[in-house]
mmCIF file of C-alpha atoms and ligand atoms in Angstrom:
data_model
loop_
_atom_site.group_PDB
_atom_site.id
_atom_site.type_symbol
_atom_site.label_atom_id
_atom_site.label_comp_id
_atom_site.label_asym_id
_atom_site.label_seq_id
_atom_site.Cartn_x
_atom_site.Cartn_y
_atom_site.Cartn_z
ATOM 1 C CA MET A 1 -7.583 6.603 40.485
ATOM 2 C CA THR A 2 -6.227 6.510 37.414
ATOM 3 C CA HIS A 3 -7.914 4.654 34.558
ATOM 4 C CA THR A 4 -5.959 2.843 31.912
ATOM 5 C CA PRO A 5 -7.554 2.135 28.594
ATOM 6 C CA ALA A 6 -8.188 -1.621 27.507
ATOM 7 C CA PRO A 7 -5.552 -3.423 25.263
ATOM 8 C CA ILE A 8 -7.189 -3.288 22.377
ATOM 9 C CA ASP A 9 -6.163 -0.251 19.362
ATOM 10 C CA ALA A 10 -7.858 2.633 19.748
ATOM 11 C CA ALA A 11 -8.550 3.567 16.170
ATOM 12 C CA LEU A 12 -11.182 0.456 15.144
ATOM 13 C CA LEU A 13 -12.767 1.188 18.768
ATOM 14 C CA HIS A 14 -13.931 5.005 17.775
ATOM 15 C CA PRO A 15 -15.781 3.719 14.985
ATOM 16 C CA VAL A 16 -18.162 1.255 17.462
ATOM 17 C CA ALA A 17 -19.336 4.312 19.721
ATOM 18 C CA ARG A 18 -20.599 6.091 16.404
ATOM 19 C CA GLU A 19 -24.129 6.702 15.531
ATOM 20 C CA GLN A 20 -25.534 3.361 15.002
ATOM 21 C CA ASP A 21 -25.909 3.663 11.289
ATOM 22 C CA ARG A 22 -22.056 4.526 10.721
ATOM 23 C CA SER A 23 -21.152 2.173 14.114
ATOM 24 C CA VAL A 24 -18.912 -1.025 13.138
ATOM 25 C CA THR A 25 -19.305 -4.163 15.758
ATOM 26 C CA LEU A 26 -16.373 -4.657 17.882
ATOM 27 C CA PRO A 27 -13.037 -5.944 17.093
ATOM 28 C CA ALA A 28 -11.696 -9.908 17.390
ATOM 29 C CA ARG A 29 -9.747 -9.059 20.201
ATOM 30 C CA ALA A 30 -12.355 -7.812 21.988
ATOM 31 C CA TYR A 31 -13.417 -11.729 22.368
ATOM 32 C CA THR A 32 -10.598 -13.894 22.258
ATOM 33 C CA ALA A 33 -7.429 -11.867 23.720
ATOM 34 C CA PRO A 34 -6.337 -12.937 27.834
ATOM 35 C CA ASP A 35 -5.186 -9.288 28.087
ATOM 36 C CA VAL A 36 -8.047 -7.814 27.377
ATOM 37 C CA LEU A 37 -10.090 -10.062 29.901
ATOM 38 C CA GLU A 38 -8.229 -9.157 32.807
ATOM 39 C CA TRP A 39 -9.002 -5.784 31.912
ATOM 40 C CA GLU A 40 -12.540 -6.360 31.878
ATOM 41 C CA GLN A 41 -12.031 -8.412 35.021
ATOM 42 C CA ARG A 42 -10.489 -5.871 36.520
ATOM 43 C CA VAL A 43 -12.885 -3.070 35.400
ATOM 44 C CA PHE A 44 -16.156 -4.383 34.308
ATOM 45 C CA PHE A 45 -16.280 -6.733 37.116
ATOM 46 C CA GLU A 46 -13.928 -6.169 40.350
ATOM 47 C CA GLY A 47 -14.566 -2.198 39.442
ATOM 48 C CA SER A 48 -18.426 -2.257 39.563
ATOM 49 C CA TRP A 49 -20.967 -4.088 40.725
ATOM 50 C CA VAL A 50 -21.476 -8.285 40.107
ATOM 51 C CA CYS A 51 -24.283 -9.767 41.305
ATOM 52 C CA ALA A 52 -23.639 -13.112 43.330
ATOM 53 C CA GLY A 53 -26.649 -15.234 43.188
ATOM 54 C CA ARG A 54 -30.123 -14.704 45.261
ATOM 55 C CA ALA A 55 -29.709 -13.256 49.418
ATOM 56 C CA THR A 56 -31.649 -16.726 50.162
ATOM 57 C CA ASP A 57 -28.897 -19.217 48.618
ATOM 58 C CA LEU A 58 -27.800 -18.573 51.928
ATOM 59 C CA PRO A 59 -31.263 -17.902 54.140
ATOM 60 C CA ASN A 60 -30.009 -18.786 57.346
ATOM 61 C CA PRO A 61 -27.876 -17.752 59.967
ATOM 62 C CA GLN A 62 -24.355 -19.151 60.216
ATOM 63 C CA ASP A 63 -24.589 -19.799 56.319
ATOM 64 C CA GLN A 64 -21.716 -19.662 54.302
ATOM 65 C CA ARG A 65 -20.339 -19.632 51.052
ATOM 66 C CA ALA A 66 -17.559 -18.375 48.200
ATOM 67 C CA ILE A 67 -17.953 -16.933 44.942
ATOM 68 C CA ARG A 68 -15.824 -15.083 42.667
ATOM 69 C CA VAL A 69 -15.715 -11.755 41.195
ATOM 70 C CA GLY A 70 -13.422 -10.808 39.218
ATOM 71 C CA SER A 71 -10.484 -12.615 39.674
ATOM 72 C CA GLN A 72 -11.276 -12.065 43.639
ATOM 73 C CA GLY A 73 -13.106 -14.756 45.679
ATOM 74 C CA ILE A 74 -15.638 -13.365 47.968
ATOM 75 C CA VAL A 75 -16.964 -15.480 51.204
ATOM 76 C CA LEU A 76 -20.454 -14.808 51.668
ATOM 77 C CA VAL A 77 -21.715 -14.893 55.570
ATOM 78 C CA ARG A 78 -24.940 -14.792 57.426
ATOM 79 C CA GLY A 79 -24.101 -13.823 60.632
ATOM 80 C CA ASP A 80 -26.139 -15.137 64.053
ATOM 81 C CA ASP A 81 -27.787 -11.345 63.294
ATOM 82 C CA GLY A 82 -29.252 -12.004 60.357
ATOM 83 C CA VAL A 83 -26.979 -9.698 58.365
ATOM 84 C CA LEU A 84 -24.992 -10.740 55.347
ATOM 85 C CA ARG A 85 -21.279 -9.859 55.279
ATOM 86 C CA GLY A 86 -18.974 -10.407 52.785
ATOM 87 C CA PHE A 87 -15.512 -10.833 53.349
ATOM 88 C CA PHE A 88 -12.451 -11.327 50.996
ATOM 89 C CA ASN A 89 -11.593 -15.031 51.171
ATOM 90 C CA ALA A 90 -8.434 -15.008 51.916
ATOM 91 C CA CYS A 91 -6.879 -15.828 55.033
ATOM 92 C CA ARG A 92 -5.173 -13.257 56.946
ATOM 93 C CA HIS A 93 -2.633 -16.339 58.782
ATOM 94 C CA ARG A 94 -0.563 -16.887 55.601
ATOM 95 C CA GLY A 95 -3.459 -16.441 52.729
ATOM 96 C CA HIS A 96 -5.395 -20.314 52.502
ATOM 97 C CA GLU A 97 -8.566 -20.156 51.025
ATOM 98 C CA LEU A 98 -11.877 -19.827 54.295
ATOM 99 C CA LEU A 99 -13.857 -21.990 51.553
ATOM 100 C CA PRO A 100 -13.579 -23.418 48.197
ATOM 101 C CA CYS A 101 -15.139 -20.883 45.867
ATOM 102 C CA ASP A 102 -18.148 -22.233 43.880
ATOM 103 C CA PHE A 103 -19.141 -24.767 46.849
ATOM 104 C CA PRO A 104 -22.657 -24.687 47.776
ATOM 105 C CA THR A 105 -23.464 -23.173 50.676
ATOM 106 C CA VAL A 106 -22.532 -24.648 54.564
ATOM 107 C CA SER A 107 -23.508 -23.880 57.616
ATOM 108 C CA ALA A 108 -21.037 -22.823 60.486
ATOM 109 C CA ARG A 109 -21.085 -21.184 64.090
ATOM 110 C CA VAL A 110 -17.452 -20.039 62.887
ATOM 111 C CA ILE A 111 -15.027 -19.662 59.749
ATOM 112 C CA GLN A 112 -12.520 -22.215 59.907
ATOM 113 C CA CYS A 113 -9.251 -21.725 57.984
ATOM 114 C CA PRO A 114 -8.549 -25.780 56.813
ATOM 115 C CA TYR A 115 -4.595 -25.148 56.423
ATOM 116 C CA HIS A 116 -3.973 -24.388 60.351
ATOM 117 C CA ALA A 117 -7.330 -23.488 61.704
ATOM 118 C CA TRP A 118 -7.485 -19.932 62.203
ATOM 119 C CA THR A 119 -10.783 -19.527 63.596
ATOM 120 C CA TYR A 120 -12.881 -16.642 62.532
ATOM 121 C CA GLY A 121 -16.604 -15.154 63.664
ATOM 122 C CA LEU A 122 -19.280 -14.577 61.162
ATOM 123 C CA ASP A 123 -18.745 -10.751 61.627
ATOM 124 C CA GLY A 124 -15.013 -11.492 60.514
ATOM 125 C CA THR A 125 -12.914 -10.832 64.143
ATOM 126 C CA LEU A 126 -10.011 -13.725 64.467
ATOM 127 C CA LYS A 127 -11.447 -15.813 67.604
ATOM 128 C CA GLY A 128 -8.952 -18.395 67.161
ATOM 129 C CA ALA A 129 -4.756 -18.902 66.082
ATOM 130 C CA PRO A 130 -3.191 -22.239 67.440
ATOM 131 C CA ARG A 131 0.196 -22.087 68.816
ATOM 132 C CA PHE A 132 -0.084 -17.985 69.069
ATOM 133 C CA SER A 133 0.089 -17.190 73.198
ATOM 134 C CA ASP A 134 3.455 -17.638 72.993
ATOM 135 C CA VAL A 135 4.112 -15.095 69.930
ATOM 136 C CA ALA A 136 5.185 -11.678 71.763
ATOM 137 C CA GLY A 137 2.878 -9.156 70.390
ATOM 138 C CA PHE A 138 0.459 -11.313 68.799
ATOM 139 C CA ASP A 139 -2.911 -9.656 69.220
ATOM 140 C CA LYS A 140 -5.857 -11.094 67.155
ATOM 141 C CA GLN A 141 -7.939 -7.776 67.431
ATOM 142 C CA ASP A 142 -4.928 -7.117 64.388
ATOM 143 C CA TYR A 143 -5.670 -9.929 62.362
ATOM 144 C CA PRO A 144 -10.003 -9.312 61.085
ATOM 145 C CA LEU A 145 -11.044 -10.705 57.929
ATOM 146 C CA ILE A 146 -10.826 -8.124 55.278
ATOM 147 C CA PRO A 147 -14.691 -6.935 54.443
ATOM 148 C CA ALA A 148 -15.792 -6.579 51.184
ATOM 149 C CA ARG A 149 -18.985 -4.166 49.776
ATOM 150 C CA ILE A 150 -21.667 -6.169 49.153
ATOM 151 C CA GLU A 151 -25.715 -5.013 48.137
ATOM 152 C CA GLU A 152 -29.105 -6.560 48.641
ATOM 153 C CA TRP A 153 -30.844 -5.531 45.391
ATOM 154 C CA HIS A 154 -34.642 -6.704 44.589
ATOM 155 C CA GLY A 155 -32.868 -10.119 46.665
ATOM 156 C CA TRP A 156 -30.077 -10.141 44.814
ATOM 157 C CA VAL A 157 -26.273 -9.697 46.265
ATOM 158 C CA PHE A 158 -24.234 -7.660 44.446
ATOM 159 C CA VAL A 159 -20.493 -7.607 44.837
ATOM 160 C CA ASN A 160 -17.990 -4.446 44.329
ATOM 161 C CA ALA A 161 -14.447 -5.983 44.989
ATOM 162 C CA SER A 162 -12.452 -3.013 44.256
ATOM 163 C CA GLY A 163 -14.907 -0.602 47.232
ATOM 164 C CA ASP A 164 -14.945 2.241 45.241
ATOM 165 C CA ALA A 165 -17.567 1.879 42.179
ATOM 166 C CA PRO A 166 -20.627 4.352 42.764
ATOM 167 C CA PRO A 167 -22.976 3.028 44.347
ATOM 168 C CA LEU A 168 -26.004 0.244 43.355
ATOM 169 C CA ALA A 169 -27.799 2.807 42.930
ATOM 170 C CA GLU A 170 -26.746 4.948 40.793
ATOM 171 C CA HIS A 171 -25.296 1.579 38.910
ATOM 172 C CA VAL A 172 -28.584 0.428 38.326
ATOM 173 C CA GLY A 173 -30.083 3.461 37.616
ATOM 174 C CA ASN A 174 -34.014 3.569 36.593
ATOM 175 C CA LEU A 175 -34.241 -0.046 36.354
ATOM 176 C CA ASP A 176 -34.966 -0.274 39.796
ATOM 177 C CA GLY A 177 -38.508 1.426 38.990
ATOM 178 C CA LEU A 178 -38.303 -0.791 35.806
ATOM 179 C CA LEU A 179 -38.821 -4.093 38.351
ATOM 180 C CA ALA A 180 -41.132 -2.654 40.816
ATOM 181 C CA ASN A 181 -44.312 -4.259 39.915
ATOM 182 C CA TYR A 182 -42.475 -7.384 40.008
ATOM 183 C CA GLU A 183 -41.569 -7.312 43.647
ATOM 184 C CA ILE A 184 -38.333 -9.735 42.734
ATOM 185 C CA GLY A 185 -37.214 -9.907 46.700
ATOM 186 C CA ARG A 186 -40.472 -11.486 47.055
ATOM 187 C CA MET A 187 -40.089 -14.799 44.811
ATOM 188 C CA PHE A 188 -38.563 -17.804 45.216
ATOM 189 C CA GLU A 189 -36.107 -20.219 42.434
ATOM 190 C CA ALA A 190 -37.608 -22.886 41.635
ATOM 191 C CA ALA A 191 -35.498 -24.304 38.559
ATOM 192 C CA ARG A 192 -32.201 -23.306 37.840
ATOM 193 C CA HIS A 193 -29.508 -25.032 35.231
ATOM 194 C CA ASP A 194 -25.849 -24.390 34.589
ATOM 195 C CA TYR A 195 -24.590 -23.775 31.506
ATOM 196 C CA VAL A 196 -20.278 -23.913 30.314
ATOM 197 C CA VAL A 197 -20.687 -22.206 27.241
ATOM 198 C CA ARG A 198 -17.995 -21.747 24.442
ATOM 199 C CA ALA A 199 -17.902 -18.042 23.926
ATOM 200 C CA ASN A 200 -16.789 -14.915 24.579
ATOM 201 C CA TRP A 201 -19.374 -13.468 27.459
ATOM 202 C CA LYS A 202 -20.248 -10.402 25.238
ATOM 203 C CA THR A 203 -21.047 -12.024 22.914
ATOM 204 C CA ILE A 204 -24.131 -13.887 25.053
ATOM 205 C CA THR A 205 -25.456 -10.594 26.395
ATOM 206 C CA GLU A 206 -25.469 -9.329 22.563
ATOM 207 C CA ASN A 207 -27.043 -12.466 21.044
ATOM 208 C CA TYR A 208 -29.408 -11.876 24.026
ATOM 209 C CA HIS A 209 -30.433 -7.768 22.642
ATOM 210 C CA GLU A 210 -31.673 -8.516 19.711
ATOM 211 C CA CYS A 211 -34.312 -11.308 17.747
ATOM 212 C CA TYR A 212 -32.690 -10.637 14.634
ATOM 213 C CA HIS A 213 -31.721 -14.387 14.657
ATOM 214 C CA CYS A 214 -34.634 -15.615 15.699
ATOM 215 C CA PRO A 215 -36.751 -17.110 13.058
ATOM 216 C CA SER A 216 -33.116 -18.466 12.051
ATOM 217 C CA ILE A 217 -32.513 -20.840 14.880
ATOM 218 C CA HIS A 218 -35.909 -20.401 17.462
ATOM 219 C CA PRO A 219 -38.512 -22.069 16.110
ATOM 220 C CA GLU A 220 -40.465 -22.525 19.474
ATOM 221 C CA LEU A 221 -39.982 -18.792 20.691
ATOM 222 C CA CYS A 222 -40.702 -17.545 17.156
ATOM 223 C CA GLU A 223 -44.545 -19.674 18.024
ATOM 224 C CA VAL A 224 -45.258 -16.981 21.094
ATOM 225 C CA THR A 225 -43.903 -13.738 20.280
ATOM 226 C CA PRO A 226 -43.662 -11.920 16.914
ATOM 227 C CA THR A 227 -40.079 -11.723 16.421
ATOM 228 C CA ASP A 228 -40.061 -8.230 15.099
ATOM 229 C CA SER A 229 -41.838 -6.713 18.169
ATOM 230 C CA GLY A 230 -39.058 -5.115 20.436
ATOM 231 C CA ARG A 231 -38.957 -1.582 21.398
ATOM 232 C CA ASN A 232 -35.894 0.041 23.506
ATOM 233 C CA TYR A 233 -36.010 1.641 26.845
ATOM 234 C CA GLU A 234 -35.108 4.427 27.643
ATOM 235 C CA HIS A 235 -31.994 4.098 30.232
ATOM 236 C CA THR A 236 -30.110 5.423 32.888
ATOM 237 C CA GLY A 237 -27.628 3.440 35.030
ATOM 238 C CA ALA A 238 -25.141 0.160 33.191
ATOM 239 C CA TRP A 239 -27.895 -1.320 31.433
ATOM 240 C CA VAL A 240 -29.908 -1.630 28.092
ATOM 241 C CA GLY A 241 -33.240 -3.294 27.677
ATOM 242 C CA GLY A 242 -36.057 -3.994 25.472
ATOM 243 C CA ASP A 243 -39.567 -5.172 25.224
ATOM 244 C CA MET A 244 -41.350 -8.261 22.984
ATOM 245 C CA ASP A 245 -45.382 -8.406 22.421
ATOM 246 C CA LEU A 246 -46.346 -11.788 23.420
ATOM 247 C CA LYS A 247 -48.733 -13.201 20.730
ATOM 248 C CA ASP A 248 -52.787 -12.763 21.160
ATOM 249 C CA PHE A 249 -53.405 -16.334 22.021
ATOM 250 C CA ALA A 250 -50.333 -16.082 24.488
ATOM 251 C CA GLN A 251 -50.166 -16.031 27.790
ATOM 252 C CA THR A 252 -46.432 -16.382 28.274
ATOM 253 C CA MET A 253 -42.999 -17.679 26.770
ATOM 254 C CA SER A 254 -43.273 -21.293 26.832
ATOM 255 C CA LEU A 255 -44.297 -23.711 24.730
ATOM 256 C CA ASP A 256 -47.709 -23.621 24.199
ATOM 257 C CA GLY A 257 -48.219 -20.031 24.960
ATOM 258 C CA GLN A 258 -49.807 -21.422 28.199
ATOM 259 C CA SER A 259 -48.879 -20.589 32.038
ATOM 260 C CA LYS A 260 -48.413 -23.083 34.776
ATOM 261 C CA GLY A 261 -48.410 -20.325 37.379
ATOM 262 C CA LEU A 262 -49.899 -17.042 37.652
ATOM 263 C CA PRO A 263 -49.877 -13.671 36.576
ATOM 264 C CA ILE A 264 -47.748 -11.323 39.117
ATOM 265 C CA ARG A 265 -50.066 -9.245 41.098
ATOM 266 C CA GLY A 266 -49.669 -5.633 40.367
ATOM 267 C CA LEU A 267 -48.802 -5.976 36.552
ATOM 268 C CA ASP A 268 -50.309 -3.048 34.819
ATOM 269 C CA ASP A 269 -52.022 -4.686 31.294
ATOM 270 C CA TYR A 270 -48.850 -3.613 28.982
ATOM 271 C CA GLN A 271 -46.553 -5.813 31.386
ATOM 272 C CA LEU A 272 -49.318 -8.324 31.607
ATOM 273 C CA ARG A 273 -48.868 -8.462 27.204
ATOM 274 C CA THR A 274 -45.382 -8.144 26.883
ATOM 275 C CA VAL A 275 -41.957 -9.915 28.105
ATOM 276 C CA LEU A 276 -38.849 -7.548 28.942
ATOM 277 C CA TYR A 277 -35.145 -8.057 28.485
ATOM 278 C CA VAL A 278 -32.405 -6.497 30.533
ATOM 279 C CA GLY A 279 -28.939 -6.985 30.598
ATOM 280 C CA LEU A 280 -27.475 -5.154 34.031
ATOM 281 C CA LEU A 281 -23.802 -4.857 33.396
ATOM 282 C CA PRO A 282 -21.381 -6.997 33.577
ATOM 283 C CA ASN A 283 -22.626 -10.287 34.458
ATOM 284 C CA MET A 284 -26.259 -10.358 34.935
ATOM 285 C CA LEU A 285 -29.366 -10.409 32.294
ATOM 286 C CA ILE A 286 -32.998 -10.444 33.541
ATOM 287 C CA SER A 287 -36.248 -11.650 31.902
ATOM 288 C CA LEU A 288 -39.500 -10.259 32.993
ATOM 289 C CA HIS A 289 -42.618 -12.690 32.250
ATOM 290 C CA PRO A 290 -46.143 -12.247 33.269
ATOM 291 C CA ASP A 291 -45.829 -14.883 35.482
ATOM 292 C CA TYR A 292 -41.639 -15.373 35.870
ATOM 293 C CA VAL A 293 -39.207 -13.764 36.044
ATOM 294 C CA MET A 294 -35.275 -15.590 34.223
ATOM 295 C CA THR A 295 -32.073 -14.259 35.167
ATOM 296 C CA HIS A 296 -28.724 -15.599 33.437
ATOM 297 C CA ARG A 297 -25.734 -15.065 35.569
ATOM 298 C CA MET A 298 -22.201 -15.396 34.137
ATOM 299 C CA GLU A 299 -18.866 -15.823 34.876
ATOM 300 C CA PRO A 300 -15.700 -16.020 32.163
ATOM 301 C CA LEU A 301 -13.906 -18.200 31.869
ATOM 302 C CA SER A 302 -10.927 -17.610 29.748
ATOM 303 C CA PRO A 303 -11.617 -14.880 26.562
ATOM 304 C CA THR A 304 -13.800 -18.211 25.053
ATOM 305 C CA GLU A 305 -15.876 -19.657 27.714
ATOM 306 C CA THR A 306 -18.224 -18.633 30.053
ATOM 307 C CA ARG A 307 -20.712 -19.999 32.890
ATOM 308 C CA VAL A 308 -23.817 -19.397 33.082
ATOM 309 C CA GLU A 309 -26.232 -20.233 36.134
ATOM 310 C CA CYS A 310 -30.147 -19.798 34.108
ATOM 311 C CA ALA A 311 -32.591 -19.518 37.165
ATOM 312 C CA TRP A 312 -36.735 -19.418 37.194
ATOM 313 C CA LEU A 313 -37.949 -17.195 40.159
ATOM 314 C CA PHE A 314 -41.346 -17.458 40.467
ATOM 315 C CA PRO A 315 -43.948 -15.155 43.099
ATOM 316 C CA PRO A 316 -45.281 -17.380 46.035
ATOM 317 C CA GLU A 317 -48.694 -17.543 45.208
ATOM 318 C CA ALA A 318 -48.251 -19.718 41.917
ATOM 319 C CA GLU A 319 -47.239 -23.067 44.259
ATOM 320 C CA THR A 320 -51.459 -22.200 46.271
ATOM 321 C CA ARG A 321 -51.978 -23.716 41.641
ATOM 322 C CA PRO A 322 -52.178 -26.891 42.241
ATOM 323 C CA ASP A 323 -50.462 -28.311 38.738
ATOM 324 C CA PHE A 324 -47.833 -26.028 39.660
ATOM 325 C CA GLU A 325 -44.878 -27.208 37.240
ATOM 326 C CA PRO A 326 -41.340 -24.615 36.972
ATOM 327 C CA SER A 327 -40.731 -27.331 33.780
ATOM 328 C CA TYR A 328 -43.294 -25.048 31.556
ATOM 329 C CA ALA A 329 -40.964 -21.790 31.642
ATOM 330 C CA SER A 330 -37.728 -24.071 31.616
ATOM 331 C CA ASP A 331 -37.838 -26.404 29.757
ATOM 332 C CA PHE A 332 -38.530 -23.340 26.510
ATOM 333 C CA TRP A 333 -36.128 -21.581 27.463
ATOM 334 C CA ASP A 334 -33.763 -24.563 27.711
ATOM 335 C CA ILE A 335 -34.728 -25.529 24.543
ATOM 336 C CA THR A 336 -33.624 -21.429 23.615
ATOM 337 C CA ASN A 337 -30.565 -21.357 25.467
ATOM 338 C CA ARG A 338 -28.806 -24.205 23.953
ATOM 339 C CA GLN A 339 -29.951 -22.670 20.456
ATOM 340 C CA ASP A 340 -28.360 -19.284 21.280
ATOM 341 C CA TRP A 341 -25.124 -21.326 23.144
ATOM 342 C CA ALA A 342 -24.634 -23.186 19.659
ATOM 343 C CA ALA A 343 -25.247 -19.418 18.057
ATOM 344 C CA CYS A 344 -22.156 -18.157 19.981
ATOM 345 C CA GLU A 345 -19.907 -20.994 20.057
ATOM 346 C CA SER A 346 -20.309 -20.562 16.027
ATOM 347 C CA VAL A 347 -19.537 -16.519 16.293
ATOM 348 C CA THR A 348 -16.715 -17.333 18.871
ATOM 349 C CA ARG A 349 -15.257 -19.192 16.410
ATOM 350 C CA GLY A 350 -15.709 -17.195 13.279
ATOM 351 C CA ILE A 351 -13.859 -14.602 15.936
ATOM 352 C CA ALA A 352 -11.143 -16.434 15.759
ATOM 353 C CA SER A 353 -10.682 -16.601 12.313
ATOM 354 C CA GLN A 354 -8.453 -14.701 10.081
ATOM 355 C CA GLY A 355 -11.149 -13.574 7.516
ATOM 356 C CA PHE A 356 -12.826 -11.996 10.434
ATOM 357 C CA ARG A 357 -13.972 -8.368 10.186
ATOM 358 C CA GLN A 358 -16.282 -5.749 12.413
ATOM 359 C CA GLY A 359 -19.376 -5.656 10.809
ATOM 360 C CA PRO A 360 -22.145 -3.867 10.717
ATOM 361 C CA PHE A 361 -25.542 -2.966 12.192
ATOM 362 C CA SER A 362 -29.281 -3.427 11.429
ATOM 363 C CA TRP A 363 -31.879 -1.339 12.803
ATOM 364 C CA SER A 364 -33.304 -4.553 15.104
ATOM 365 C CA GLU A 365 -29.633 -4.672 16.601
ATOM 366 C CA ASP A 366 -30.312 -1.797 18.283
ATOM 367 C CA GLU A 367 -29.826 -2.605 21.873
ATOM 368 C CA VAL A 368 -26.742 -5.128 20.813
ATOM 369 C CA HIS A 369 -25.281 -1.938 19.712
ATOM 370 C CA GLN A 370 -25.902 0.570 22.478
ATOM 371 C CA PHE A 371 -24.323 -2.138 24.368
ATOM 372 C CA MET A 372 -20.730 -2.176 22.191
ATOM 373 C CA ALA A 373 -21.034 1.087 22.209
ATOM 374 C CA MET A 374 -21.186 1.723 25.819
ATOM 375 C CA ILE A 375 -18.227 -1.200 26.199
ATOM 376 C CA ALA A 376 -15.941 0.258 23.387
ATOM 377 C CA ARG A 377 -16.471 4.194 25.390
ATOM 378 C CA SER A 378 -15.001 1.982 28.471
ATOM 379 C CA TYR A 379 -12.740 0.259 26.617
ATOM 380 C CA LEU A 380 -11.198 3.394 25.464
ATOM 381 C CA THR A 381 -11.976 5.845 28.481
ATOM 382 C CA GLY A 382 -11.133 3.105 31.423
ATOM 383 C CA GLU A 383 -14.170 3.439 33.484
ATOM 384 C CA ILE A 384 -18.038 2.031 32.848
ATOM 385 C CA ALA A 385 -19.122 4.519 30.488
ATOM 386 C CA VAL A 386 -22.717 4.707 30.717
ATOM 387 C CA VAL A 387 -24.352 6.770 28.445
ATOM 388 C CA ALA A 388 -27.491 7.760 28.940
ATOM 389 C CA GLY A 389 -30.449 7.262 26.504
ATOM 390 C CA THR A 390 -31.542 5.245 23.930
ATOM 391 C CA HIS A 391 -29.893 5.598 20.589
ATOM 392 C CA GLY A 392 -31.696 3.137 17.852
ATOM 393 C CA ARG A 393 -34.490 4.748 15.803
ATOM 394 C CA GLY A 394 -37.321 2.639 17.128
ATOM 395 C CA ALA A 395 -40.386 4.118 19.516
ATOM 396 C CA ALA A 396 -38.442 4.371 22.488
ATOM 397 C CA VAL A 397 -40.227 3.115 26.097
ATOM 398 C CA GLY A 398 -40.236 4.965 29.341
ATOM 399 C CA SER A 399 -40.084 3.516 32.484
HETATM 400 S S1 FES B 401 -3.538 -20.021 56.297
HETATM 401 FE FE1 FES B 401 -5.439 -20.034 57.555
HETATM 402 S S2 FES B 401 -4.721 -20.238 59.197
HETATM 403 FE FE2 FES B 401 -2.830 -20.813 58.095
HETATM 404 FE FE1 FE2 B 402 -31.743 -16.354 20.682
#
């Protein structure tokens, strides 16, 4: 496979990949140019592993839904055997989509194309093609749906549309071990918010990776976490992340620092007193709290517009608490999310200004630097360029 660099002047990218104190932020085209987003869709989204939601979005045999991965539509189907499968969302007759993308899960014994009613089994085999019985040489066996590569990880479904990405285990690297104690596979989703943010998807990720902005825009967050407490994780795989402490009085991230859930079983003392913030390329942010897990799942709609699904997952025991109510977590983060979106939208407008120039990093932004350096190296090489280790000078936390 040939690797094509992104359509951005390499002279503007080399400085981004330097050591942090001699580095600069990404150039404007990375956030504004449609051809850069097309390249990102191909290399970062279709060429890699995109989180497509929870496996429990399709809990029962015969459940079906279509999602978008880069420029590709993918149908997810749970078979009568209970196995979740993926197929490209294109009928083998004349290409009509089998299901509209982003609609809720439906349930049916077959997958039926809405155009001329070809029907497929849940394993993708063509079962019915009306008025083809008199077409010489036509054999239904020749027209199964084209399978798409999917894997499940900690209860999430991941899709690799290109089919040739390295194994998911390699993509996530040592993040798998970092998540182990949380047992996310057994969690249930208790709240979900959908946003459309008028910002580039990378701006949202970059904003997530620093708390330098917290004293300026997050008064509620500053009540429960010391904003200068972060440490980075040493990583293998296509992710960056770090932790932040909770203030002594706070049990978790909520408006009053109190939890209305229960501590996640199996967490160690360190995990019960910290929040872990992890960004997994390309579309997933995972925030691990002592009592719940929050995820942001991003889908770029244009260079300057991103759909964000924010979900809150809880361990099953939480529901045994009579006053359990997920809004203590989702209200807190909805306020914080909206503060972040306003900042990201302003940054997006500023980057479009003729007065925008690539800027420097503070030491509080070392994860942003790691992320941008990973993006810049990927732009230059034409493939996801994972660089192991931390780059900042903050204390690193092994996993
Ligand atoms: S395009 Fe699907 S049945 Fe014709
Ligand atoms: Fe923020």
